[in-house]
C-alpha positions as a Markdown table, in Angstrom:
| # | Residue | x | y | z |
|---|---|---|---|---|
| 1 | Met | 18.5 | -15.2 | -23.3 |
| 2 | Val | 19.3 | -18.8 | -22.7 |
| 3 | Ala | 20.1 | -20.6 | -26.0 |
| 4 | Leu | 17.1 | -22.8 | -27.1 |
| 5 | Arg | 19.2 | -25.4 | -28.9 |
| 6 | Gly | 20.2 | -28.3 | -26.8 |
| 7 | Ile | 17.7 | -27.9 | -23.9 |
| 8 | Asn | 14.5 | -29.7 | -23.3 |
| 9 | Arg | 11.1 | -28.5 | -22.2 |
| 10 | Phe | 11.8 | -29.1 | -18.5 |
| 11 | Gln | 15.0 | -27.1 | -18.6 |
| 12 | Ala | 13.1 | -24.3 | -20.4 |
| 13 | Phe | 10.4 | -24.5 | -17.8 |
| 14 | Gly | 13.1 | -24.2 | -15.0 |
| 15 | Trp | 14.8 | -21.2 | -16.6 |
| 16 | His | 11.4 | -19.4 | -17.2 |
| 17 | Phe | 10.3 | -20.1 | -13.7 |
| 18 | Leu | 13.6 | -18.8 | -12.2 |
| 19 | Met | 13.4 | -15.6 | -14.2 |
| 20 | Ser | 9.7 | -15.1 | -13.3 |
| 21 | Val | 10.6 | -15.5 | -9.6 |
| 22 | Ala | 13.4 | -12.9 | -9.9 |
| 23 | Val | 11.1 | -10.4 | -11.6 |
| 24 | Ala | 8.3 | -11.1 | -9.0 |
| 25 | Ser | 10.7 | -10.6 | -6.1 |
| 26 | Leu | 11.8 | -7.3 | -7.5 |
| 27 | Leu | 8.2 | -6.1 | -7.9 |
| 28 | Ala | 7.3 | -7.4 | -4.4 |
| 29 | Ser | 10.1 | -5.3 | -2.9 |
| 30 | Ile | 8.6 | -2.2 | -4.6 |
| 31 | Val | 5.1 | -3.0 | -3.4 |
| 32 | Phe | 5.9 | -3.9 | 0.2 |
| 33 | Phe | 8.8 | -1.6 | 1.0 |
| 34 | Val | 8.1 | 1.4 | -1.2 |
| 35 | Trp | 4.4 | 1.8 | -1.9 |
| 36 | Phe | 2.9 | -0.1 | 1.1 |
| 37 | Pro | 5.6 | 0.1 | 3.9 |
| 38 | Gln | 5.3 | -1.4 | 7.4 |
| 39 | Ala | 1.8 | -2.6 | 8.2 |
| 40 | Leu | 0.1 | -0.7 | 5.3 |
| 41 | Ala | 0.1 | -3.7 | 3.0 |
| 42 | Tyr | -1.9 | -5.7 | 5.6 |
| 43 | Ala | -4.1 | -2.8 | 6.5 |
| 44 | Ser | -4.9 | -2.1 | 2.8 |
| 45 | Gly | -5.6 | -5.7 | 1.9 |
| 46 | Val | -3.0 | -5.6 | -0.9 |
| 47 | Ser | -1.0 | -8.6 | 0.3 |
| 48 | Glu | -3.5 | -11.2 | -0.8 |
| 49 | Ile | -4.2 | -9.4 | -4.1 |
| 50 | Phe | -0.5 | -9.1 | -5.0 |
| 51 | Met | 0.4 | -12.6 | -4.0 |
| 52 | Leu | -2.5 | -14.0 | -6.1 |
| 53 | Leu | -1.3 | -11.9 | -9.0 |
| 54 | Val | 2.3 | -13.1 | -8.7 |
| 55 | Val | 1.4 | -16.8 | -8.1 |
| 56 | Val | -0.9 | -16.9 | -11.1 |
| 57 | Asp | 1.6 | -15.1 | -13.3 |
| 58 | Val | 4.7 | -16.9 | -12.1 |
| 59 | Val | 3.1 | -20.3 | -12.4 |
| 60 | Leu | 1.1 | -19.9 | -15.6 |
| 61 | Gly | 3.9 | -18.4 | -17.7 |
| 62 | Pro | 6.4 | -21.3 | -17.1 |
| 63 | Ile | 3.6 | -23.9 | -17.4 |
| 64 | Ile | 2.7 | -22.5 | -20.9 |
| 65 | Thr | 6.4 | -22.7 | -21.8 |
| 66 | Leu | 6.4 | -26.3 | -20.7 |
| 67 | Ile | 3.4 | -27.0 | -22.9 |
| 68 | Val | 4.6 | -25.2 | -26.1 |
| 69 | Phe | 8.3 | -25.8 | -25.9 |
| 70 | Asn | 9.6 | -28.1 | -28.7 |
| 71 | Pro | 13.1 | -27.5 | -30.0 |
| 72 | Ala | 12.1 | -28.9 | -33.4 |
| 73 | Lys | 9.5 | -26.2 | -34.0 |
| 74 | Lys | 10.5 | -23.4 | -36.4 |
| 75 | Glu | 8.2 | -20.9 | -34.7 |
| 76 | Leu | 9.5 | -21.7 | -31.2 |
| 77 | Arg | 11.1 | -18.3 | -30.6 |
| 78 | Arg | 8.0 | -16.5 | -31.8 |
| 79 | Asp | 5.8 | -18.7 | -29.5 |
| 80 | Leu | 8.0 | -18.1 | -26.5 |
| 81 | Ser | 8.1 | -14.4 | -27.2 |
| 82 | Ile | 4.3 | -14.2 | -27.3 |
| 83 | Val | 4.2 | -16.1 | -23.9 |
| 84 | Val | 6.7 | -13.7 | -22.3 |
| 85 | Val | 4.9 | -10.6 | -23.7 |
| 86 | Ile | 1.5 | -11.8 | -22.4 |
| 87 | Gln | 3.0 | -12.6 | -19.1 |
| 88 | Leu | 4.8 | -9.3 | -18.7 |
| 89 | Gly | 1.7 | -7.4 | -19.9 |
| 90 | Ala | -0.5 | -9.1 | -17.3 |
| 91 | Leu | 2.1 | -8.4 | -14.6 |
| 92 | Leu | 2.5 | -4.8 | -15.5 |
| 93 | Tyr | -1.2 | -4.2 | -15.6 |
| 94 | Gly | -1.5 | -5.7 | -12.2 |
| 95 | Met | 1.3 | -3.5 | -10.9 |
| 96 | Tyr | -0.3 | -0.5 | -12.4 |
| 97 | Ser | -3.5 | -1.3 | -10.6 |
| 98 | Val | -1.6 | -1.7 | -7.3 |
| 99 | Phe | 0.2 | 1.6 | -8.0 |
| 100 | Leu | -3.2 | 3.4 | -8.5 |
| 101 | Ala | -4.4 | 2.0 | -5.2 |
| 102 | Arg | -1.2 | 2.9 | -3.2 |
| 103 | Pro | -1.5 | 5.0 | 0.0 |
| 104 | Val | -0.4 | 8.5 | -0.7 |
| 105 | Tyr | -1.2 | 10.3 | 2.6 |
| 106 | Leu | -1.5 | 9.4 | 6.3 |
| 107 | Val | -3.8 | 12.2 | 7.4 |
| 108 | Phe | -4.2 | 13.1 | 11.0 |
| 109 | Asn | -7.9 | 14.0 | 11.4 |
| 110 | Thr | -9.3 | 14.9 | 14.9 |
| 111 | Asp | -8.2 | 11.8 | 16.8 |
| 112 | Arg | -6.8 | 9.3 | 14.3 |
| 113 | Phe | -4.9 | 8.8 | 11.1 |
| 114 | Asp | -6.8 | 8.1 | 7.9 |
| 115 | Val | -5.0 | 6.3 | 5.1 |
| 116 | Val | -5.8 | 8.1 | 1.8 |
| 117 | Tyr | -5.2 | 6.2 | -1.4 |
| 118 | Ala | -4.4 | 7.6 | -4.8 |
| 119 | Ser | -7.7 | 6.3 | -6.1 |
| 120 | Asp | -9.6 | 8.2 | -3.4 |
| 121 | Leu | -8.6 | 11.6 | -4.7 |
| 122 | Thr | -10.8 | 12.5 | -7.7 |
| 123 | Lys | -9.8 | 15.0 | -10.4 |
| 124 | Lys | -12.0 | 17.5 | -8.7 |
| 125 | His | -10.0 | 17.2 | -5.5 |
| 126 | Leu | -6.7 | 17.5 | -7.3 |
| 127 | Ile | -7.8 | 20.6 | -9.1 |
| 128 | Ala | -9.0 | 22.2 | -5.9 |
| 129 | Ala | -5.6 | 21.4 | -4.3 |
| 130 | Glu | -3.8 | 22.9 | -7.4 |
| 131 | Met | -2.3 | 19.5 | -8.3 |
| 132 | Val | -1.6 | 19.2 | -12.0 |
| 133 | Ser | -2.2 | 15.5 | -12.2 |
| 134 | Arg | -2.0 | 12.2 | -10.2 |
| 135 | Trp | 1.8 | 12.3 | -10.7 |
| 136 | Ala | 1.8 | 15.2 | -8.2 |
| 137 | Leu | 0.9 | 12.7 | -5.5 |
| 138 | Pro | 3.6 | 11.1 | -3.4 |
| 139 | Leu | 5.3 | 8.3 | -5.4 |
| 140 | Ile | 7.5 | 6.8 | -2.7 |
| 141 | Gly | 5.4 | 5.9 | 0.4 |
| 142 | Pro | 2.7 | 8.0 | 2.0 |
| 143 | Asp | 3.3 | 11.5 | 3.3 |
| 144 | Val | 2.2 | 12.3 | 6.9 |
| 145 | Val | 0.0 | 15.4 | 7.0 |
| 146 | Gly | -2.8 | 17.0 | 9.0 |
| 147 | Ala | -6.2 | 18.1 | 7.9 |
| 148 | Lys | -8.1 | 21.1 | 9.2 |
| 149 | Leu | -11.6 | 22.2 | 8.4 |
| 150 | Pro | -11.7 | 25.6 | 6.7 |
| 151 | Ala | -12.3 | 28.7 | 8.9 |
| 152 | Asp | -15.4 | 29.6 | 6.8 |
| 153 | Pro | -18.3 | 28.1 | 8.9 |
| 154 | Val | -20.4 | 27.5 | 5.8 |
| 155 | Leu | -17.7 | 25.5 | 4.1 |
| 156 | Ala | -16.9 | 23.6 | 7.3 |
| 157 | Gln | -20.5 | 22.7 | 7.7 |
| 158 | Lys | -20.8 | 21.5 | 4.1 |
| 159 | Ile | -17.8 | 19.2 | 4.6 |
| 160 | Met | -19.3 | 17.8 | 7.7 |
| 161 | Tyr | -22.6 | 17.2 | 5.9 |
| 162 | Asp | -20.7 | 15.5 | 3.0 |
| 163 | Ala | -18.8 | 13.3 | 5.4 |
| 164 | Val | -22.1 | 11.9 | 6.7 |
| 165 | Thr | -24.0 | 11.7 | 3.4 |
| 166 | Thr | -21.2 | 10.8 | 0.9 |
| 167 | Gly | -18.2 | 9.9 | 3.0 |
| 168 | Glu | -16.2 | 12.8 | 1.6 |
| 169 | Asp | -14.6 | 13.9 | 4.8 |
| 170 | Val | -11.8 | 16.5 | 5.1 |
| 171 | Gln | -9.1 | 13.9 | 4.6 |
| 172 | Tyr | -10.2 | 13.4 | 1.0 |
| 173 | Arg | -9.8 | 17.1 | 0.3 |
| 174 | Pro | -6.0 | 17.9 | 0.0 |
| 175 | Gln | -6.7 | 21.6 | -0.3 |
| 176 | Tyr | -7.2 | 21.5 | 3.5 |
| 177 | Tyr | -4.0 | 19.6 | 4.3 |
| 178 | Val | -1.6 | 21.3 | 6.6 |
| 179 | Ala | 1.9 | 20.4 | 7.8 |
| 180 | Tyr | 1.8 | 17.6 | 10.3 |
| 181 | Ala | 3.9 | 19.7 | 12.7 |
| 182 | Glu | 0.9 | 22.1 | 13.1 |
| 183 | Met | -1.1 | 19.3 | 14.6 |
| 184 | Glu | 1.4 | 18.4 | 17.3 |
| 185 | Ala | -0.5 | 19.7 | 20.3 |
| 186 | Ile | -3.7 | 17.9 | 19.2 |
| 187 | Val | -1.8 | 14.6 | 18.5 |
| 188 | Lys | -0.3 | 14.6 | 21.9 |
| 189 | Ala | -3.7 | 15.3 | 23.5 |
| 190 | Gln | -5.4 | 12.5 | 21.6 |
| 191 | Met | -2.8 | 9.7 | 21.8 |
| 192 | Gln | -3.5 | 6.7 | 24.0 |
| 193 | Ser | -1.4 | 4.6 | 26.3 |
| 194 | Ile | 0.5 | 1.9 | 24.5 |
| 195 | Glu | -0.3 | -0.5 | 27.4 |
| 196 | Lys | -4.0 | -0.3 | 26.3 |
| 197 | Leu | -3.2 | -2.3 | 23.2 |
| 198 | Ser | -2.9 | -5.4 | 25.3 |
| 199 | Glu | -6.6 | -5.2 | 26.1 |
| 200 | Asn | -7.6 | -5.1 | 22.5 |
| 201 | Asn | -5.1 | -7.7 | 21.2 |
| 202 | Leu | -5.4 | -10.6 | 23.7 |
| 203 | Ser | -4.5 | -13.2 | 21.0 |
| 204 | Gln | -1.4 | -11.3 | 19.8 |
| 205 | Ser | 0.7 | -11.3 | 23.0 |
| 206 | Lys | 3.9 | -12.0 | 21.0 |
| 207 | Asp | 3.3 | -8.9 | 18.9 |
| 208 | Ile | 2.6 | -6.9 | 22.0 |
| 209 | Asp | 5.8 | -8.1 | 23.7 |
| 210 | Ala | 7.8 | -7.3 | 20.6 |
| 211 | Leu | 6.4 | -3.8 | 20.5 |
| 212 | Met | 7.0 | -3.2 | 24.2 |
| 213 | Thr | 10.6 | -4.5 | 23.8 |
| 214 | Lys | 11.3 | -2.3 | 20.8 |
| 215 | Tyr | 10.1 | 0.9 | 22.5 |
| 216 | Arg | 11.3 | 0.1 | 26.0 |
| 217 | Gly | 12.6 | 3.2 | 27.7 |
| 218 | Arg | 10.9 | 5.5 | 25.2 |
| 219 | Asp | 7.8 | 7.5 | 25.9 |
| 220 | Val | 5.4 | 6.5 | 23.2 |
| 221 | Gly | 1.7 | 6.2 | 22.7 |
| 222 | Tyr | -0.6 | 5.2 | 19.8 |
| 223 | Leu | -3.4 | 6.4 | 17.6 |
| 224 | Pro | -5.8 | 4.4 | 15.4 |
| 225 | Val | -4.9 | 4.2 | 11.7 |
| 226 | Met | -8.1 | 3.7 | 9.6 |
| 227 | Ala | -7.5 | 1.8 | 6.4 |
| 228 | Arg | -9.5 | 0.0 | 3.7 |
| 229 | Ala | -9.2 | -3.6 | 4.9 |
| 230 | Tyr | -8.1 | -3.5 | 8.5 |
| 231 | Asn | -7.6 | -0.8 | 11.1 |
| 232 | Val | -4.1 | -0.8 | 12.7 |
| 233 | Val | -2.2 | 1.5 | 15.0 |
| 234 | Gly | 0.3 | 4.3 | 14.6 |
| 235 | Ile | 3.0 | 4.4 | 17.2 |
| 236 | Val | 3.6 | 8.1 | 18.1 |
| 237 | Gly | 6.3 | 9.7 | 20.2 |
| 238 | Arg | 4.8 | 11.6 | 23.1 |
| 239 | Gly | 7.6 | 14.2 | 23.2 |
| 240 | Thr | 7.4 | 15.2 | 19.5 |
| 241 | Gly | 4.1 | 13.8 | 18.3 |
| 242 | Glu | 6.1 | 12.1 | 15.5 |
| 243 | Leu | 4.6 | 9.1 | 13.8 |
| 244 | Leu | 7.2 | 6.5 | 14.3 |
| 245 | Glu | 5.6 | 3.5 | 12.5 |
| 246 | Val | 2.4 | 1.8 | 11.6 |
| 247 | Tyr | 2.0 | -1.5 | 13.4 |
| 248 | Lys | -0.2 | -4.5 | 12.8 |
| 249 | Leu | -2.4 | -4.4 | 15.9 |
| 250 | Asn | -6.1 | -3.7 | 16.5 |
| 251 | Pro | -6.6 | -0.2 | 17.8 |
Protein backbone atom coordinates (compact mmCIF):
# COMPACT_ATOMS: atom_id res chain seq x y z
CA MET A 1 0.00 0.00 0.00
CA VAL A 2 1.23 3.47 -0.82
CA ALA A 3 2.41 5.32 2.34
CA LEU A 4 -0.17 7.90 3.35
CA ARG A 5 2.27 10.29 4.98
CA GLY A 6 3.54 12.96 2.65
CA ILE A 7 0.95 12.66 -0.12
CA ASN A 8 -1.98 14.93 -0.81
CA ARG A 9 -5.57 14.08 -1.70
CA PHE A 10 -4.97 14.40 -5.44
CA GLN A 11 -2.08 11.95 -5.32
CA ALA A 12 -4.22 9.59 -3.25
CA PHE A 13 -6.98 9.92 -5.85
CA GLY A 14 -4.48 9.12 -8.62
CA TRP A 15 -3.14 6.01 -6.89
CA HIS A 16 -6.63 4.77 -6.09
CA PHE A 17 -7.78 5.40 -9.65
CA LEU A 18 -4.80 3.55 -11.16
CA MET A 19 -5.32 0.53 -8.88
CA SER A 20 -9.05 0.53 -9.68
CA VAL A 21 -8.30 0.58 -13.41
CA ALA A 22 -5.85 -2.33 -13.02
CA VAL A 23 -8.43 -4.43 -11.16
CA ALA A 24 -11.16 -3.52 -13.65
CA SER A 25 -8.90 -4.48 -16.58
CA LEU A 26 -8.23 -7.89 -15.04
CA LEU A 27 -11.94 -8.50 -14.49
CA ALA A 28 -12.76 -7.30 -18.02
CA SER A 29 -10.36 -9.88 -19.46
CA ILE A 30 -12.19 -12.61 -17.51
CA VAL A 31 -15.62 -11.42 -18.68
CA PHE A 32 -14.83 -10.82 -22.35
CA PHE A 33 -12.27 -13.55 -23.04
CA VAL A 34 -13.32 -16.36 -20.69
CA TRP A 35 -17.03 -16.15 -19.86
CA PHE A 36 -18.31 -14.29 -22.95
CA PRO A 37 -15.78 -14.97 -25.74
CA GLN A 38 -15.99 -13.68 -29.31
CA ALA A 39 -19.35 -12.04 -30.08
CA LEU A 40 -21.19 -13.55 -27.11
CA ALA A 41 -20.72 -10.44 -24.97
CA TYR A 42 -22.48 -8.36 -27.62
CA ALA A 43 -25.13 -11.01 -28.27
CA SER A 44 -25.87 -11.34 -24.56
CA GLY A 45 -25.99 -7.61 -23.85
CA VAL A 46 -23.37 -7.90 -21.11
CA SER A 47 -21.01 -5.31 -22.57
CA GLU A 48 -23.14 -2.33 -21.55
CA ILE A 49 -23.93 -3.77 -18.12
CA PHE A 50 -20.31 -4.58 -17.29
CA MET A 51 -18.97 -1.27 -18.56
CA LEU A 52 -21.56 0.62 -16.49
CA LEU A 53 -20.56 -1.40 -13.44
CA VAL A 54 -16.86 -0.72 -13.99
CA VAL A 55 -17.26 2.98 -14.76
CA VAL A 56 -19.39 3.59 -11.67
CA ASP A 57 -17.09 1.56 -9.43
CA VAL A 58 -13.80 2.86 -10.84
CA VAL A 59 -14.95 6.48 -10.75
CA LEU A 60 -16.86 6.56 -7.45
CA GLY A 61 -14.20 4.85 -5.33
CA PRO A 62 -11.39 7.30 -6.17
CA ILE A 63 -13.77 10.27 -5.95
CA ILE A 64 -14.76 9.25 -2.41
CA THR A 65 -11.05 8.94 -1.61
CA LEU A 66 -10.56 12.48 -2.95
CA ILE A 67 -13.33 13.72 -0.66
CA VAL A 68 -12.33 11.95 2.58
CA PHE A 69 -8.54 12.06 2.25
CA ASN A 70 -6.88 14.28 4.83
CA PRO A 71 -3.41 13.32 6.13
CA ALA A 72 -4.17 15.02 9.45
CA LYS A 73 -7.09 12.71 10.25
CA LYS A 74 -6.33 9.99 12.80
CA GLU A 75 -9.00 7.75 11.30
CA LEU A 76 -7.73 8.10 7.73
CA ARG A 77 -6.61 4.48 7.32
CA ARG A 78 -9.91 3.26 8.71
CA ASP A 79 -11.89 5.53 6.36
CA LEU A 80 -9.89 4.47 3.32
CA SER A 81 -10.22 0.81 4.28
CA ILE A 82 -13.99 1.20 4.46
CA VAL A 83 -14.02 2.85 1.01
CA VAL A 84 -11.95 0.02 -0.49
CA VAL A 85 -14.07 -2.70 1.15
CA ILE A 86 -17.29 -1.14 -0.12
CA GLN A 87 -15.81 -0.69 -3.60
CA LEU A 88 -14.54 -4.27 -3.80
CA GLY A 89 -17.79 -5.61 -2.39
CA ALA A 90 -19.82 -3.82 -5.07
CA LEU A 91 -17.44 -5.00 -7.79
CA LEU A 92 -17.45 -8.61 -6.62
CA TYR A 93 -21.24 -8.62 -6.36
CA GLY A 94 -21.45 -7.32 -9.91
CA MET A 95 -18.99 -9.95 -11.11
CA TYR A 96 -20.95 -12.68 -9.35
CA SER A 97 -24.12 -11.50 -11.10
CA VAL A 98 -22.31 -11.60 -14.46
CA PHE A 99 -20.95 -15.06 -13.60
CA LEU A 100 -24.46 -16.38 -12.96
CA ALA A 101 -25.58 -14.97 -16.31
CA ARG A 102 -22.65 -16.40 -18.30
CA PRO A 103 -23.34 -18.62 -21.35
CA VAL A 104 -22.67 -22.26 -20.48
CA TYR A 105 -23.83 -24.06 -23.62
CA LEU A 106 -24.17 -23.38 -27.32
CA VAL A 107 -26.86 -25.90 -28.18
CA PHE A 108 -27.50 -26.93 -31.77
CA ASN A 109 -31.26 -27.35 -32.01
CA THR A 110 -32.88 -28.24 -35.36
CA ASP A 111 -31.46 -25.43 -37.51
CA ARG A 112 -29.70 -23.00 -35.18
CA PHE A 113 -27.56 -22.60 -32.09
CA ASP A 114 -29.26 -21.46 -28.89
CA VAL A 115 -27.17 -19.74 -26.24
CA VAL A 116 -28.09 -21.24 -22.87
CA TYR A 117 -27.08 -19.27 -19.79
CA ALA A 118 -26.35 -20.58 -16.31
CA SER A 119 -29.40 -18.74 -15.01
CA ASP A 120 -31.61 -20.50 -17.60
CA LEU A 121 -31.11 -23.90 -16.02
CA THR A 122 -33.24 -24.39 -12.93
CA LYS A 123 -32.53 -26.80 -10.08
CA LYS A 124 -35.12 -29.11 -11.61
CA HIS A 125 -33.20 -29.24 -14.89
CA LEU A 126 -29.87 -29.83 -13.14
CA ILE A 127 -31.28 -32.69 -11.07
CA ALA A 128 -32.81 -34.27 -14.18
CA ALA A 129 -29.42 -34.11 -15.88
CA GLU A 130 -27.75 -35.59 -12.76
CA MET A 131 -25.74 -32.42 -12.16
CA VAL A 132 -24.93 -31.98 -8.49
CA SER A 133 -24.95 -28.18 -8.55
CA ARG A 134 -24.41 -25.14 -10.75
CA TRP A 135 -20.67 -25.67 -10.32
CA ALA A 136 -21.09 -28.71 -12.59
CA LEU A 137 -21.80 -26.28 -15.45
CA PRO A 138 -18.92 -25.16 -17.69
CA LEU A 139 -16.82 -22.49 -15.98
CA ILE A 140 -14.56 -21.45 -18.85
CA GLY A 141 -16.59 -20.49 -21.90
CA PRO A 142 -19.63 -22.35 -23.23
CA ASP A 143 -19.53 -25.98 -24.38
CA VAL A 144 -20.88 -26.77 -27.84
CA VAL A 145 -23.45 -29.58 -27.73
CA GLY A 146 -26.51 -30.84 -29.56
CA ALA A 147 -30.02 -31.43 -28.27
CA LYS A 148 -32.37 -34.21 -29.34
CA LEU A 149 -35.98 -34.82 -28.40
CA PRO A 150 -36.46 -38.08 -26.48
CA ALA A 151 -37.49 -41.19 -28.40
CA ASP A 152 -40.61 -41.48 -26.23
CA PRO A 153 -43.32 -39.72 -28.30
CA VAL A 154 -45.26 -38.70 -25.17
CA LEU A 155 -42.23 -36.97 -23.68
CA ALA A 156 -41.33 -35.40 -27.01
CA GLN A 157 -44.83 -34.03 -27.43
CA LYS A 158 -44.79 -32.62 -23.90
CA ILE A 159 -41.51 -30.80 -24.57
CA MET A 160 -42.90 -29.32 -27.78
CA TYR A 161 -46.02 -28.21 -25.90
CA ASP A 162 -43.90 -26.66 -23.14
CA ALA A 163 -41.80 -24.86 -25.75
CA VAL A 164 -44.91 -23.12 -27.05
CA THR A 165 -46.58 -22.41 -23.71
CA THR A 166 -43.67 -21.75 -21.32
CA GLY A 167 -40.64 -21.38 -23.58
CA GLU A 168 -38.96 -24.44 -22.06
CA ASP A 169 -37.69 -26.00 -25.26
CA VAL A 170 -35.28 -28.92 -25.42
CA GLN A 171 -32.19 -26.66 -25.22
CA TYR A 172 -33.09 -25.88 -21.60
CA ARG A 173 -33.15 -29.56 -20.64
CA PRO A 174 -29.54 -30.77 -20.38
CA GLN A 175 -30.66 -34.37 -19.87
CA TYR A 176 -31.34 -34.41 -23.61
CA TYR A 177 -27.96 -33.02 -24.66
CA VAL A 178 -25.81 -35.16 -26.94
CA ALA A 179 -22.28 -34.81 -28.24
CA TYR A 180 -22.12 -32.17 -30.96
CA ALA A 181 -20.44 -34.68 -33.28
CA GLU A 182 -23.70 -36.65 -33.37
CA MET A 183 -25.39 -33.68 -35.05
CA GLU A 184 -22.82 -33.29 -37.83
CA ALA A 185 -25.06 -34.48 -40.67
CA ILE A 186 -27.94 -32.21 -39.61
CA VAL A 187 -25.60 -29.23 -39.15
CA LYS A 188 -24.21 -29.66 -42.66
CA ALA A 189 -27.71 -29.94 -44.12
CA GLN A 190 -28.96 -26.80 -42.35
CA MET A 191 -26.03 -24.41 -42.73
CA GLN A 192 -26.44 -21.49 -45.11
CA SER A 193 -24.08 -19.89 -47.58
CA ILE A 194 -21.84 -17.28 -46.04
CA GLU A 195 -22.44 -15.01 -49.04
CA LYS A 196 -26.06 -14.65 -47.92
CA LEU A 197 -24.89 -12.62 -44.94
CA SER A 198 -24.23 -9.69 -47.26
CA GLU A 199 -27.97 -9.40 -47.95
CA ASN A 200 -28.80 -9.20 -44.24
CA ASN A 201 -26.00 -6.84 -43.25
CA LEU A 202 -25.94 -4.10 -45.86
CA SER A 203 -24.64 -1.51 -43.38
CA GLN A 204 -21.79 -3.73 -42.18
CA SER A 205 -19.84 -4.15 -45.37
CA LYS A 206 -16.50 -3.81 -43.54
CA ASP A 207 -17.38 -6.68 -41.22
CA ILE A 208 -18.49 -8.79 -44.17
CA ASP A 209 -15.24 -8.05 -46.02
CA ALA A 210 -13.20 -8.93 -42.92
CA LEU A 211 -15.07 -12.22 -42.55
CA MET A 212 -14.63 -13.10 -46.23
CA THR A 213 -10.92 -12.32 -46.03
CA LYS A 214 -10.46 -14.39 -42.90
CA TYR A 215 -12.07 -17.48 -44.42
CA ARG A 216 -10.90 -17.05 -48.00
CA GLY A 217 -10.09 -20.43 -49.49
CA ARG A 218 -12.00 -22.31 -46.79
CA ASP A 219 -15.37 -23.93 -47.31
CA VAL A 220 -17.54 -22.46 -44.57
CA GLY A 221 -21.18 -21.60 -43.99
CA TYR A 222 -23.17 -20.16 -41.12
CA LEU A 223 -26.08 -20.84 -38.81
CA PRO A 224 -28.04 -18.41 -36.65
CA VAL A 225 -27.02 -18.08 -33.01
CA MET A 226 -30.00 -17.08 -30.87
CA ALA A 227 -29.08 -15.09 -27.76
CA ARG A 228 -30.70 -12.82 -25.19
CA ALA A 229 -29.99 -9.38 -26.61
CA TYR A 230 -29.04 -9.86 -30.25
CA ASN A 231 -28.99 -12.79 -32.64
CA VAL A 232 -25.62 -13.32 -34.30
CA VAL A 233 -24.05 -15.98 -36.53
CA GLY A 234 -21.99 -19.08 -35.98
CA ILE A 235 -19.39 -19.74 -38.67
CA VAL A 236 -19.31 -23.46 -39.40
CA GLY A 237 -16.91 -25.57 -41.46
CA ARG A 238 -18.75 -27.42 -44.21
CA GLY A 239 -16.43 -30.39 -44.17
CA THR A 240 -16.57 -31.12 -40.46
CA GLY A 241 -19.58 -29.17 -39.20
CA GLU A 242 -17.29 -27.64 -36.56
CA LEU A 243 -18.38 -24.35 -35.03
CA LEU A 244 -15.40 -22.13 -35.79
CA GLU A 245 -16.51 -18.89 -34.16
CA VAL A 246 -19.43 -16.68 -33.21
CA TYR A 247 -19.47 -13.51 -35.29
CA LYS A 248 -21.23 -10.18 -34.79
CA LEU A 249 -23.53 -10.17 -37.82
CA ASN A 250 -27.28 -10.40 -38.25
CA PRO A 251 -28.28 -13.92 -39.33
